[in-house]
Coordinates of C-alpha atoms in Angstrom, one line a residue:
Chain U
M69 CA -7.9 4.6 -10.7
R70 CA -6.6 1.2 -11.5
L71 CA -5.5 0.4 -15.0
L72 CA -8.0 -2.4 -15.4
K73 CA -10.8 -0.3 -14.1
K74 CA -9.9 2.5 -16.4
T75 CA -10.1 0.4 -19.6
I76 CA -13.2 -1.4 -18.4
T77 CA -14.9 1.8 -17.6
S78 CA -14.2 3.1 -21.1
Y79 CA -15.7 0.0 -22.6
F80 CA -18.6 0.1 -20.2
I81 CA -19.4 3.7 -21.0
F82 CA -19.3 3.0 -24.7
S83 CA -21.5 0.0 -24.3
A84 CA -24.0 1.9 -22.2
I85 CA -24.2 4.8 -24.7
L86 CA -24.5 2.3 -27.6
L87 CA -27.4 0.5 -25.9
L88 CA -29.2 3.6 -24.9
V89 CA -29.0 5.1 -28.4
A90 CA -29.3 2.0 -30.5
I91 CA -32.4 0.5 -28.8
P92 CA -34.8 3.5 -29.4
I93 CA -33.5 3.9 -32.9
F94 CA -33.9 0.3 -33.6
Y95 CA -37.4 0.3 -32.0
Y96 CA -38.6 3.2 -34.1
A97 CA -37.0 1.9 -37.3
V98 CA -38.8 -1.4 -37.0
K99 CA -42.0 0.2 -35.9
K100 CA -41.9 2.5 -39.0
M101 CA -41.3 -0.4 -41.3
M102 CA -44.2 -2.3 -39.8
I103 CA -46.6 0.6 -40.1
K104 CA -45.4 1.1 -43.7
S105 CA -46.1 -2.6 -44.5
V106 CA -49.5 -2.4 -42.9
D107 CA -50.3 0.7 -44.8
E108 CA -49.3 -0.9 -48.1
N109 CA -51.5 -3.9 -47.2
L110 CA -54.4 -1.5 -46.6
M111 CA -53.9 0.2 -50.0
A112 CA -53.6 -3.2 -51.7
T113 CA -56.7 -4.3 -50.0
K114 CA -58.5 -1.2 -51.2
T115 CA -57.5 -1.9 -54.7
R116 CA -58.4 -5.5 -54.4
I117 CA -61.9 -4.8 -53.2
L118 CA -62.7 -2.0 -55.6
P119 CA -64.8 -4.2 -57.9
Q120 CA -66.7 -5.5 -55.0
L121 CA -67.4 -2.0 -53.8
N122 CA -68.7 -1.1 -57.2
N123 CA -71.0 -4.0 -57.2
A124 CA -72.2 -3.2 -53.7
A125 CA -72.9 0.4 -54.6
I126 CA -74.9 -0.6 -57.7
N127 CA -76.8 -3.3 -55.8
H128 CA -77.1 -1.2 -52.6
T129 CA -75.6 -4.0 -50.6
E130 CA -73.0 -1.8 -48.8
Q131 CA -73.8 -3.4 -45.4
S132 CA -73.0 -6.9 -46.5
L133 CA -69.4 -6.2 -47.4
H134 CA -67.0 -8.5 -45.4
L135 CA -63.3 -9.0 -45.3
S136 CA -61.2 -11.3 -43.2
D137 CA -58.7 -9.4 -40.8
Y138 CA -60.2 -6.1 -41.7
E139 CA -63.2 -4.2 -40.5
I140 CA -64.8 -2.4 -43.4
L141 CA -67.3 0.5 -43.4
F142 CA -68.7 1.6 -46.8
V143 CA -71.2 4.4 -46.7
K144 CA -72.7 7.2 -48.7
E145 CA -71.6 10.7 -47.9
E146 CA -71.8 14.3 -48.9
P147 CA -69.6 15.0 -51.8
N148 CA -66.2 16.3 -51.0
N149 CA -62.7 16.5 -52.4
K150 CA -60.9 14.5 -49.8
G151 CA -58.2 12.1 -50.9
D152 CA -57.0 8.9 -49.3
S153 CA -55.6 9.1 -45.8
I154 CA -54.2 6.6 -43.3
D155 CA -54.2 7.4 -39.5
D156 CA -53.5 5.9 -36.2
I157 CA -56.6 4.9 -34.3
E158 CA -57.6 3.2 -31.1
I159 CA -59.9 0.3 -31.7
S160 CA -62.1 -0.6 -28.8
G161 CA -61.9 -4.3 -28.5
V162 CA -64.0 -7.0 -26.9
N163 CA -63.3 -5.5 -23.5
A164 CA -64.9 -2.1 -23.4
N165 CA -62.1 -0.3 -21.4
A166 CA -59.2 -1.8 -23.2
S167 CA -58.5 -0.6 -26.7
V168 CA -55.9 -1.7 -29.1
P169 CA -53.9 0.4 -31.5
G170 CA -54.8 0.2 -35.2
R171 CA -54.6 1.8 -38.6
L172 CA -57.5 3.3 -40.4
L173 CA -57.6 3.9 -44.2
S174 CA -60.2 6.5 -45.2
S175 CA -61.0 6.7 -48.8
H176 CA -63.6 8.5 -50.9
F177 CA -65.2 7.4 -54.1
V178 CA -67.7 8.6 -56.5
I179 CA -69.8 5.8 -58.0
N180 CA -72.7 6.6 -60.3
Q181 CA -72.5 10.3 -59.3
E182 CA -72.9 9.4 -55.7
S183 CA -70.2 10.0 -53.0
Y184 CA -69.1 7.1 -50.9
S185 CA -66.7 6.9 -48.0
L186 CA -64.7 3.8 -47.4
Q187 CA -63.0 3.0 -44.0
I188 CA -60.8 0.0 -43.6
K189 CA -59.5 -0.6 -40.1
T190 CA -56.9 -3.1 -39.1
S191 CA -55.5 -3.9 -35.6
M192 CA -51.8 -3.4 -35.0
L193 CA -51.9 -5.5 -31.7
D194 CA -50.1 -8.5 -33.2
K195 CA -47.6 -6.4 -35.0
F196 CA -46.7 -4.4 -31.9
L197 CA -46.4 -7.6 -29.8
L198 CA -44.1 -8.9 -32.4
L199 CA -42.2 -5.6 -32.4
K200 CA -41.8 -5.8 -28.6
R201 CA -40.5 -9.3 -28.8
I202 CA -38.0 -8.5 -31.6
V203 CA -36.7 -5.5 -29.6
L204 CA -36.5 -7.5 -26.4
V205 CA -34.6 -10.3 -28.0
S206 CA -32.3 -7.8 -29.7
V207 CA -31.7 -6.0 -26.5
I208 CA -30.9 -9.3 -24.7
L209 CA -28.6 -10.3 -27.4
L210 CA -26.8 -7.0 -27.4
V211 CA -26.5 -6.9 -23.6
V212 CA -25.1 -10.4 -23.5
L213 CA -22.7 -9.6 -26.3
L214 CA -21.4 -6.5 -24.6
L215 CA -21.2 -8.2 -21.2
G216 CA -19.3 -11.1 -22.8
L217 CA -16.9 -8.7 -24.5
L218 CA -16.4 -6.8 -21.3
L219 CA -15.7 -10.0 -19.4
I220 CA -13.4 -11.4 -22.0
N221 CA -11.6 -8.1 -22.1
R222 CA -11.3 -8.0 -18.4
A223 CA -9.9 -11.4 -18.1
L224 CA -7.5 -10.8 -21.0
T225 CA -6.3 -7.5 -19.6
R226 CA -5.8 -9.0 -16.3
K227 CA -3.8 -11.8 -17.7
I228 CA -1.7 -9.6 -20.0
W229 CA -1.0 -7.1 -17.2
Q230 CA -0.2 -9.8 -14.6
P231 CA 3.6 -9.5 -15.1
F232 CA 3.2 -5.8 -14.6
Y233 CA 1.4 -6.2 -11.3
R234 CA 3.9 -8.8 -10.2
T235 CA 6.7 -6.3 -10.9
L236 CA 4.8 -3.6 -9.1
N237 CA 4.3 -5.8 -6.0
R238 CA 8.0 -6.6 -6.0
L239 CA 8.8 -2.9 -6.2
H240 CA 6.5 -2.2 -3.3
E241 CA 8.4 -4.7 -1.2
Y242 CA 11.8 -3.7 -2.4
R243 CA 14.0 -2.0 0.3
V244 CA 17.4 -0.8 -0.8
D245 CA 18.8 -1.6 2.6
K246 CA 17.5 -5.2 2.6
Q247 CA 18.4 -6.7 -0.8
P248 CA 21.0 -5.8 -3.4
S249 CA 18.9 -5.8 -6.5
L250 CA 15.5 -6.8 -7.7
I251 CA 15.5 -10.0 -9.8
L252 CA 12.3 -10.0 -11.9
E253 CA 11.0 -12.9 -13.9
Q254 CA 10.8 -13.1 -17.6
S255 CA 7.5 -12.1 -19.3
S256 CA 6.2 -12.9 -22.7
V257 CA 5.5 -9.3 -23.4
S258 CA 8.6 -7.5 -24.6
E259 CA 7.6 -4.1 -23.1
F260 CA 7.3 -5.7 -19.7
N261 CA 10.7 -7.3 -20.2
D262 CA 12.1 -3.9 -21.0
L263 CA 10.5 -2.5 -17.9
N264 CA 11.8 -5.3 -15.7
K265 CA 15.3 -4.9 -17.1
A266 CA 15.2 -1.2 -16.5
I267 CA 14.0 -1.6 -12.9
Q268 CA 16.6 -4.3 -12.3
E269 CA 19.4 -1.9 -13.5
L270 CA 17.9 0.9 -11.5
T271 CA 17.8 -1.1 -8.3
E272 CA 21.3 -2.3 -8.9
R273 CA 22.7 1.2 -9.3
N274 CA 20.6 2.3 -6.4
Y275 CA 22.0 -0.4 -4.2
Q276 CA 25.6 0.3 -5.3
A277 CA 25.2 4.0 -4.4
Y278 CA 23.6 3.0 -1.1
A279 CA 26.3 0.5 -0.3
S280 CA 29.1 2.8 -1.1
Q281 CA 27.6 5.6 1.0
K282 CA 27.1 3.2 3.8
E283 CA 30.5 1.9 3.5
F284 CA 31.9 5.4 3.6
T285 CA 30.1 6.3 6.8
E286 CA 31.1 3.0 8.3
N287 CA 34.8 3.3 7.3
A288 CA 35.0 7.0 8.1
S289 CA 33.7 6.6 11.5
H290 CA 35.8 3.5 12.3
E291 CA 38.9 5.0 10.9
M292 CA 38.3 8.1 13.0
Q293 CA 38.3 6.1 16.2
S294 CA 42.1 5.6 16.3
P295 CA 43.1 9.3 15.8
L296 CA 40.4 10.2 18.3
A297 CA 41.8 7.8 20.8
V298 CA 45.3 9.1 20.2
F299 CA 44.1 12.7 20.5
Q300 CA 42.3 12.1 23.7
S301 CA 45.3 10.2 25.2
K302 CA 47.7 12.9 24.3
L303 CA 45.4 15.5 25.9
E304 CA 45.3 13.5 29.1
L305 CA 49.1 13.3 29.1
L306 CA 49.2 17.0 28.4
M307 CA 47.1 17.5 31.6
Q308 CA 49.9 15.8 33.6
T309 CA 52.7 18.1 32.4
K310 CA 54.3 20.5 34.8
P311 CA 54.3 23.4 35.2
L312 CA 50.8 24.0 34.1
N313 CA 49.2 27.4 34.4
E314 CA 45.5 28.2 34.4
E315 CA 45.4 29.6 30.9
Q316 CA 46.8 26.3 29.6
A317 CA 44.5 24.3 31.8
V318 CA 41.5 26.0 30.4
L319 CA 42.6 25.5 26.8
I320 CA 43.2 21.8 27.5
A321 CA 39.8 21.5 29.1
D322 CA 38.2 23.1 26.1
L323 CA 40.1 20.7 23.8
A324 CA 38.9 17.8 26.0
N325 CA 35.4 18.9 25.6
A326 CA 35.7 19.2 21.8
S327 CA 37.3 15.8 21.7
K328 CA 34.5 14.4 23.7
R329 CA 32.0 15.9 21.3
M330 CA 33.9 14.4 18.3
S331 CA 33.9 11.0 19.8
R332 CA 30.2 11.2 20.7
L333 CA 29.4 12.2 17.2
N334 CA 31.5 9.4 15.9
K335 CA 29.8 6.9 18.3
S336 CA 26.4 8.1 17.1
L337 CA 27.3 7.7 13.5
I338 CA 28.6 4.2 14.2
L339 CA 25.4 3.4 16.0
L340 CA 23.3 4.6 13.1
T341 CA 25.3 2.5 10.6
K342 CA 24.8 -0.5 13.0
I343 CA 21.1 0.1 13.1
E344 CA 21.0 0.3 9.3
N345 CA 23.1 -2.8 9.1
N346 CA 20.6 -4.5 11.4
Q347 CA 23.3 -5.5 13.8
F348 CA 21.1 -5.5 16.8
L349 CA 19.5 -8.9 16.4
E350 CA 18.8 -10.1 19.9
K351 CA 15.4 -9.4 21.2
E352 CA 13.8 -9.7 24.6
S353 CA 10.6 -8.7 26.4
L354 CA 11.1 -5.3 27.8
S355 CA 8.9 -3.4 30.2
V356 CA 8.7 0.2 28.9
K357 CA 7.5 1.3 32.3
D358 CA 10.6 -0.1 34.1
M359 CA 13.0 1.4 31.6
L360 CA 11.3 4.8 31.8
Q361 CA 11.6 4.8 35.6
K362 CA 15.2 3.7 35.4
L363 CA 16.0 6.4 32.9
L364 CA 14.2 9.1 34.9
Q365 CA 16.2 8.1 37.9
Q366 CA 19.4 8.5 35.9
Y367 CA 18.4 11.9 34.7
E368 CA 17.2 13.0 38.2
F369 CA 20.1 15.3 38.7
Q370 CA 19.6 17.1 35.5
I371 CA 15.9 17.4 36.0
K372 CA 16.4 18.8 39.5
Q373 CA 19.1 21.2 38.4
Q374 CA 16.9 22.8 35.8
S375 CA 14.0 22.8 38.3
I376 CA 11.9 20.9 35.8
Q377 CA 8.5 19.6 36.9
C378 CA 8.4 16.0 35.7
T379 CA 5.3 13.9 35.8
L380 CA 5.1 10.2 34.8
K381 CA 1.6 8.9 34.1
I382 CA 1.4 5.2 33.5
E383 CA -1.9 3.7 32.4
T384 CA -0.6 0.3 31.5
G385 CA 2.9 -1.1 31.8
I386 CA 3.4 -2.3 28.3
V387 CA 5.9 -4.9 27.3
V388 CA 7.7 -4.7 23.9
E389 CA 9.7 -7.4 22.2
A390 CA 12.8 -5.6 21.0
N391 CA 16.5 -5.2 21.5
R392 CA 17.3 -3.8 24.9
T393 CA 20.2 -1.5 23.8
L394 CA 18.1 0.1 21.1
I395 CA 15.0 0.7 23.2
E396 CA 17.2 2.2 25.9
I397 CA 18.7 4.5 23.4
L398 CA 15.3 5.3 22.0
L399 CA 13.7 6.2 25.3
G400 CA 16.9 7.8 26.5
N401 CA 17.1 10.1 23.5
L402 CA 13.4 11.1 23.8
L403 CA 13.7 11.9 27.6
S404 CA 17.1 13.6 27.4
N405 CA 15.8 15.8 24.5
A406 CA 12.8 16.7 26.7
I407 CA 15.3 17.7 29.4
R408 CA 17.9 19.4 27.3
H409 CA 15.5 21.5 25.2
N410 CA 13.5 22.5 28.2
L411 CA 13.3 25.9 30.0
P412 CA 14.5 26.4 33.5
G413 CA 11.4 25.7 35.7
G414 CA 9.7 24.1 32.8
S415 CA 7.8 20.9 32.7
I416 CA 7.9 17.4 31.2
E417 CA 4.8 15.1 31.0
I418 CA 5.4 11.5 30.2
A419 CA 2.3 9.3 29.6
L420 CA 2.4 5.6 28.8
Y421 CA -0.8 4.1 27.3
E422 CA -1.5 0.7 26.0
K423 CA 0.1 1.2 22.7
E424 CA 1.6 4.6 23.0
L425 CA 4.2 6.7 24.8
V426 CA 3.7 10.5 24.8
V427 CA 6.5 12.7 25.9
Q428 CA 5.6 16.4 26.2
N429 CA 7.9 19.2 27.2
S430 CA 7.9 22.9 27.5
G431 CA 10.6 24.7 25.6
K432 CA 11.0 27.0 22.6
P433 CA 7.7 28.9 22.2
S434 CA 7.2 27.8 18.6
S435 CA 6.8 24.6 16.7
L436 CA 9.8 22.8 15.4
E437 CA 10.1 22.1 11.7
K438 CA 8.3 18.8 11.2
Q439 CA 9.8 18.0 7.9
K440 CA 13.4 18.3 9.0
L441 CA 13.1 17.2 12.6
F442 CA 14.1 13.6 12.1
Q443 CA 16.9 14.3 9.7
R444 CA 20.6 14.2 10.3
F445 CA 22.2 17.3 11.8
Q446 CA 19.0 19.3 12.1
K447 CA 19.9 21.1 15.3
E448 CA 17.3 23.1 17.1
S449 CA 19.4 24.5 19.8
R450 CA 22.8 25.9 20.0
D451 CA 23.4 23.7 23.0
E452 CA 26.9 22.3 22.8
S453 CA 25.8 18.9 24.1
S454 CA 23.4 18.5 21.2
I455 CA 25.0 16.8 18.2
G456 CA 22.0 16.6 15.9
L457 CA 21.8 12.9 15.6
G458 CA 19.5 12.0 18.4
L459 CA 16.2 12.2 16.6
E460 CA 17.5 10.5 13.5
I461 CA 18.6 7.6 15.7
V462 CA 15.1 7.6 17.3
K463 CA 13.5 7.5 13.8
K464 CA 15.8 4.7 12.7
I465 CA 15.1 2.6 15.8
C466 CA 11.3 3.2 15.3
D467 CA 11.5 2.2 11.7
L468 CA 13.4 -0.9 12.6
N469 CA 10.8 -2.0 15.1
H470 CA 7.8 -0.8 13.0
Y471 CA 6.9 1.9 15.5
S472 CA 5.7 5.3 14.4
I473 CA 6.7 8.6 15.9
H474 CA 5.0 11.9 15.4
Y475 CA 5.8 15.4 16.6
S476 CA 3.2 18.1 17.3
F477 CA 3.2 21.4 19.0
N478 CA 0.2 22.2 21.2
N479 CA -0.5 24.5 24.1
Q480 CA 3.2 25.6 24.2
M481 CA 4.2 22.0 24.6
H482 CA 6.4 20.0 22.2
I483 CA 4.8 16.6 21.9
F484 CA 6.5 13.4 20.8
A485 CA 4.0 10.5 20.4
L486 CA 5.6 7.1 19.9
H487 CA 3.2 4.4 18.8
F488 CA 4.4 0.9 19.5
Chain V
M252 CA 54.3 -5.3 37.5
K253 CA 54.5 -6.2 33.9
I254 CA 52.1 -4.9 31.3
L255 CA 52.1 -5.8 27.6
I256 CA 50.4 -3.4 25.3
I257 CA 49.4 -5.1 22.0
E258 CA 48.3 -2.2 19.9
D259 CA 49.2 -1.2 16.3
E260 CA 48.5 2.5 16.7
K261 CA 52.0 3.6 17.8
E262 CA 51.0 6.9 19.2
L263 CA 48.3 5.4 21.3
S264 CA 50.7 2.8 22.8
K265 CA 53.2 5.6 23.5
S266 CA 50.5 7.5 25.4
I267 CA 49.6 4.5 27.4
V268 CA 53.2 3.7 28.3
A269 CA 53.8 7.3 29.3
Y270 CA 50.8 7.4 31.5
L271 CA 51.4 4.0 33.2
K272 CA 55.1 4.6 33.6
A273 CA 54.5 6.7 36.7
E274 CA 52.7 3.8 38.4
A275 CA 54.9 0.9 39.3
Y276 CA 54.3 -0.7 36.0
S277 CA 56.9 -1.8 33.5
C278 CA 55.4 -1.7 30.0
E279 CA 56.3 -3.6 26.8
V280 CA 54.7 -2.9 23.5
A281 CA 53.9 -5.3 20.7
G282 CA 52.8 -3.5 17.5
D283 CA 51.7 -6.5 15.5
F284 CA 50.3 -10.0 15.8
K285 CA 53.6 -11.8 15.4
T286 CA 55.4 -9.9 18.1
A287 CA 52.4 -10.3 20.3
M288 CA 52.4 -14.0 19.9
E289 CA 56.2 -14.3 20.5
K290 CA 56.0 -12.1 23.7
T291 CA 53.0 -13.9 25.2
E292 CA 54.6 -17.2 24.5
S293 CA 57.9 -16.4 26.1
F294 CA 56.9 -14.2 29.0
E295 CA 54.3 -13.7 31.6
Y296 CA 52.5 -10.5 32.2
D297 CA 50.3 -9.2 35.0
C298 CA 48.1 -7.6 32.5
I299 CA 47.9 -7.6 28.7
L300 CA 46.1 -4.8 26.8
L301 CA 44.9 -6.3 23.6
D302 CA 43.7 -4.5 20.5
I303 CA 41.5 -6.8 18.4
S304 CA 42.2 -5.5 15.0
L305 CA 45.9 -5.9 14.3
P306 CA 47.4 -5.5 10.8
D307 CA 48.5 -9.1 10.5
G308 CA 45.9 -11.0 12.6
N309 CA 43.0 -11.0 15.0
G310 CA 43.8 -10.1 18.6
L311 CA 41.3 -12.6 19.7
Q312 CA 43.6 -15.3 18.4
V313 CA 46.3 -14.2 20.9
L314 CA 43.7 -14.6 23.7
K315 CA 42.8 -18.1 22.4
E316 CA 46.4 -19.1 22.5
L317 CA 46.9 -17.8 26.0
K318 CA 43.9 -19.7 27.3
A319 CA 45.0 -22.9 25.3
N320 CA 48.4 -22.7 27.0
H321 CA 46.7 -22.2 30.4
K322 CA 48.3 -18.8 31.0
T323 CA 46.8 -16.7 33.6
D324 CA 47.8 -13.2 32.4
G325 CA 45.0 -10.7 32.9
V326 CA 43.6 -9.5 29.6
I327 CA 41.8 -6.2 28.8
I328 CA 40.6 -5.9 25.3
I329 CA 40.8 -2.5 23.8
S330 CA 38.8 -2.2 20.6
A331 CA 37.8 0.3 18.1
H332 CA 34.8 -1.7 17.2
D333 CA 32.6 -1.3 20.2
S334 CA 30.1 -4.0 19.4
M335 CA 28.3 -6.3 21.7
D336 CA 29.5 -9.3 19.7
D337 CA 33.1 -8.3 20.1
R338 CA 32.5 -7.7 23.8
I339 CA 30.8 -11.0 24.3
A340 CA 33.3 -12.9 22.1
G341 CA 36.2 -11.4 24.1
L342 CA 34.7 -12.0 27.5
N343 CA 33.7 -15.6 26.6
L344 CA 37.2 -16.3 25.5
G345 CA 38.3 -15.3 29.0
A346 CA 39.2 -11.7 28.8
D347 CA 38.9 -9.9 32.1
D348 CA 37.6 -6.6 30.7
Y349 CA 36.7 -4.8 27.6
L350 CA 37.3 -1.1 26.9
P351 CA 36.1 0.5 23.7
K352 CA 38.2 3.2 22.0
P353 CA 38.5 6.1 22.5
F354 CA 39.1 5.7 26.2
H355 CA 40.4 7.9 29.0
L356 CA 43.8 7.0 30.3
P357 CA 42.7 7.2 33.9
E358 CA 39.9 4.8 33.1
L359 CA 42.4 2.4 31.5
S360 CA 44.6 2.7 34.5
A361 CA 41.7 2.0 36.9
R362 CA 40.7 -1.1 34.9
I363 CA 44.3 -2.4 34.9
A364 CA 44.5 -1.9 38.6
A365 CA 41.2 -3.7 39.1
V366 CA 42.4 -6.7 37.0
I367 CA 45.7 -6.9 38.8
R368 CA 44.0 -6.6 42.2
R369 CA 41.6 -9.4 41.3
R370 CA 44.4 -11.7 40.2
R371 CA 46.8 -10.8 43.0
F372 CA 44.7 -10.9 46.1
D373 CA 42.3 -13.5 45.0
G374 CA 39.3 -12.2 46.7
S375 CA 40.7 -10.5 49.8
A376 CA 41.3 -7.3 48.0
I377 CA 42.3 -5.0 50.7
F378 CA 44.9 -2.3 50.2
T379 CA 46.1 0.6 52.2
L380 CA 47.3 4.0 51.3
N381 CA 48.4 6.3 54.1
E382 CA 45.4 6.6 56.4
F383 CA 43.1 4.9 53.9
R384 CA 42.1 1.2 53.9
F385 CA 40.1 0.0 50.9
D386 CA 38.2 -3.2 50.7
T387 CA 37.5 -3.5 47.0
V388 CA 35.2 -6.5 47.4
A389 CA 33.0 -5.0 50.1
K390 CA 33.5 -1.6 48.4
T391 CA 34.1 0.1 51.7
V392 CA 36.8 2.5 52.8
A393 CA 38.1 3.2 56.3
V394 CA 40.1 6.2 57.5
H395 CA 42.4 5.6 60.5
N396 CA 40.6 2.2 60.7
K397 CA 37.2 3.9 61.1
P398 CA 34.8 3.1 58.3
V399 CA 33.6 6.1 56.4
D400 CA 30.0 6.0 55.3
L401 CA 30.3 6.8 51.5
T402 CA 27.6 6.4 48.9
R403 CA 28.5 4.0 46.1
T404 CA 29.2 6.9 43.7
E405 CA 31.5 8.6 46.3
Y406 CA 33.3 5.4 46.9
D407 CA 33.8 4.8 43.1
L408 CA 35.0 8.4 42.7
L409 CA 37.5 8.1 45.6
L410 CA 38.9 4.8 44.3
Y411 CA 39.2 6.2 40.8
L412 CA 41.1 9.2 42.0
V413 CA 43.3 7.0 44.3
T414 CA 44.2 4.6 41.5
N415 CA 45.2 7.6 39.4
K416 CA 46.9 9.3 42.3
N417 CA 49.1 12.3 41.6
K418 CA 47.5 12.6 38.2
V419 CA 45.0 15.0 36.9
V420 CA 41.8 13.2 36.1
S421 CA 39.7 15.2 33.7
K422 CA 36.1 16.0 34.4
N423 CA 35.1 14.1 31.3
A424 CA 36.8 11.0 32.6
I425 CA 35.2 11.3 36.0
A426 CA 31.8 12.0 34.5
E427 CA 32.0 8.9 32.3
R428 CA 33.2 6.8 35.2
I429 CA 30.4 7.7 37.6
S430 CA 27.5 8.1 35.3
G431 CA 28.4 6.3 32.1
E432 CA 26.5 7.2 29.0
E433 CA 24.5 9.9 30.8
A434 CA 27.6 12.0 31.1
E435 CA 27.7 12.1 27.3
I436 CA 24.1 13.3 26.9
F437 CA 24.3 16.3 29.1
N438 CA 27.3 18.6 28.9
N439 CA 27.0 19.4 32.6
F440 CA 29.7 18.8 35.2
D441 CA 27.9 20.3 38.1
F442 CA 27.1 16.9 39.5
I443 CA 30.8 16.0 39.7
Y444 CA 31.4 19.1 41.8
A445 CA 28.5 18.1 44.1
H446 CA 29.9 14.6 44.5
I447 CA 33.5 15.9 45.1
K448 CA 32.2 18.4 47.7
N449 CA 30.3 15.7 49.6
L450 CA 33.2 13.3 49.4
K451 CA 35.7 15.8 50.7
K452 CA 33.3 16.8 53.5
K453 CA 33.0 13.2 54.6
L454 CA 36.7 12.4 54.4
A455 CA 37.5 15.6 56.4
A456 CA 35.0 14.6 59.0
A457 CA 36.6 11.2 59.3
G458 CA 39.9 12.9 60.0
S459 CA 41.7 12.5 56.7
E460 CA 43.9 15.0 55.1
D461 CA 42.6 17.0 52.1
Y462 CA 44.2 15.1 49.3
I463 CA 41.7 15.9 46.5
K464 CA 42.6 19.1 44.6
A465 CA 40.7 20.8 41.9
I466 CA 43.1 21.6 39.0
Y467 CA 41.7 24.8 37.5
G468 CA 38.6 23.9 35.4
M469 CA 40.2 20.8 34.0
G470 CA 39.7 18.1 36.6
Y471 CA 40.8 16.7 40.0
K472 CA 43.9 15.2 41.4
F473 CA 44.5 13.0 44.4
E474 CA 47.8 14.4 45.6
I475 CA 49.8 12.3 48.0

């Protein structure tokens, strides 16, 4: 969850709870207060009209009692010991089916040894309307207040965290192989400045480590070229010496093969460093189809020799904009792997779609380790001609060109899918 | 024929000298930039082997000077930095060839021979050896004046062995010569055997002697 959303959510939940709890409480509190005041009024009215009631009882003019705002009913009754009581009632209004809420005060008197009952009704309609309005206005105020606070908070947070997000974006874009260190701008918040400083130092250290590692590989492989060249030349001179018996010749041939492997390894390492240094700048439009066909032609002998059934299915001949050498190496490595790690009499299926190249081959009856597959020196076969850099080179070339490559094992076939 | 080897790695230049000595080449060695400049200014060579990275200067500078003085020495750049840029820079400056280190001595010898041939015969590059007559432009070979129908690979292979005559040429060197990078990918020399077999068969049918000898498991030799 995003930082901003998280804080806002907390605020929002709090506001919602507050509104949900506060509004009913407020409603009932105000309602209670209103009823109380109405009841007090009723009692006061009763006290106020007591002398009138006495007169009415004496003069037997109970029917003619009138009060503004109140409905009054003063009648004789059977003697009882009931006291005063105030209750909720429904008063049927002008309209017969509509009734309005009201309060009724029932009181009992004894005047001249005769029992009287007094009922004073009052309508609560106005009061309740007022209550509704008060609650409504309060709710609106509260909602507006909370929304306003939320918005202000949001805007403020956004502004305060802006340097953080900027740093984050820069970090996302940062590639140790592309730029030495990350220079981040100053912020008015000291914590962010600390963060930026820490990141800057981290990237600097990172770059230094990366650079020295790269330099080492570069130097090591370049420095190796000369002794390798000397070694190879001496071997070839040794081949010319006479007399030379078979035992020596076999040893020399083995040495020559080892020397060849060393120089291949070295070449591959140099190639990797060059790819990492982005030294293949020239790009041209390349037909993947043509290149595949050319490579297959080159590998024809090997394919035939292992009696491999090779099928090439081309749906569309796609054209990519890339460096020729690199794409040749990329396709060459994929195809030669499919040949090298195949079984005698196995099969290779190459399919070229609009945006994808799929190379499938039979081989080892179990899946390769996906995690390690594209890493340096992860050799799957004990084959001497494998040096363990092929797939790393493939991966590096893919990364450079923003292609993706995936491996899967299905139906006894090792599948490499290259997405252009 | 005079060859100048400009190379700071002493052992390598010693190897080259030792290998080329047997051919009719006389070799001189310059171990640094200064000596290289002195020698190229004072003498003329049929072919100069030029290492780009010298301890006291850039080999390409030697090449620039040569061209500025309108010298016609053939130049083969031998470089540890096998990069397209170096290759293009070298060839643009007028080098005849470019050979990345580490290289096979037979390959170097073949390249030198090709450079010298190109400069010497100026196009009509025909040379003979016993019953063979090579046309290096048309890329054909005739035995007893009768053309032999060789594939391109067989022709290359024969010429390669002939330029390195009386020397063992390793299978690695042959593989690299006839199939380039592919030879490095598969550690399989069976195709060399197949090509050699076909070549020998065709030459025998044309009435040539059997000069091509297999030297144990190591390589082949054109013995004359």
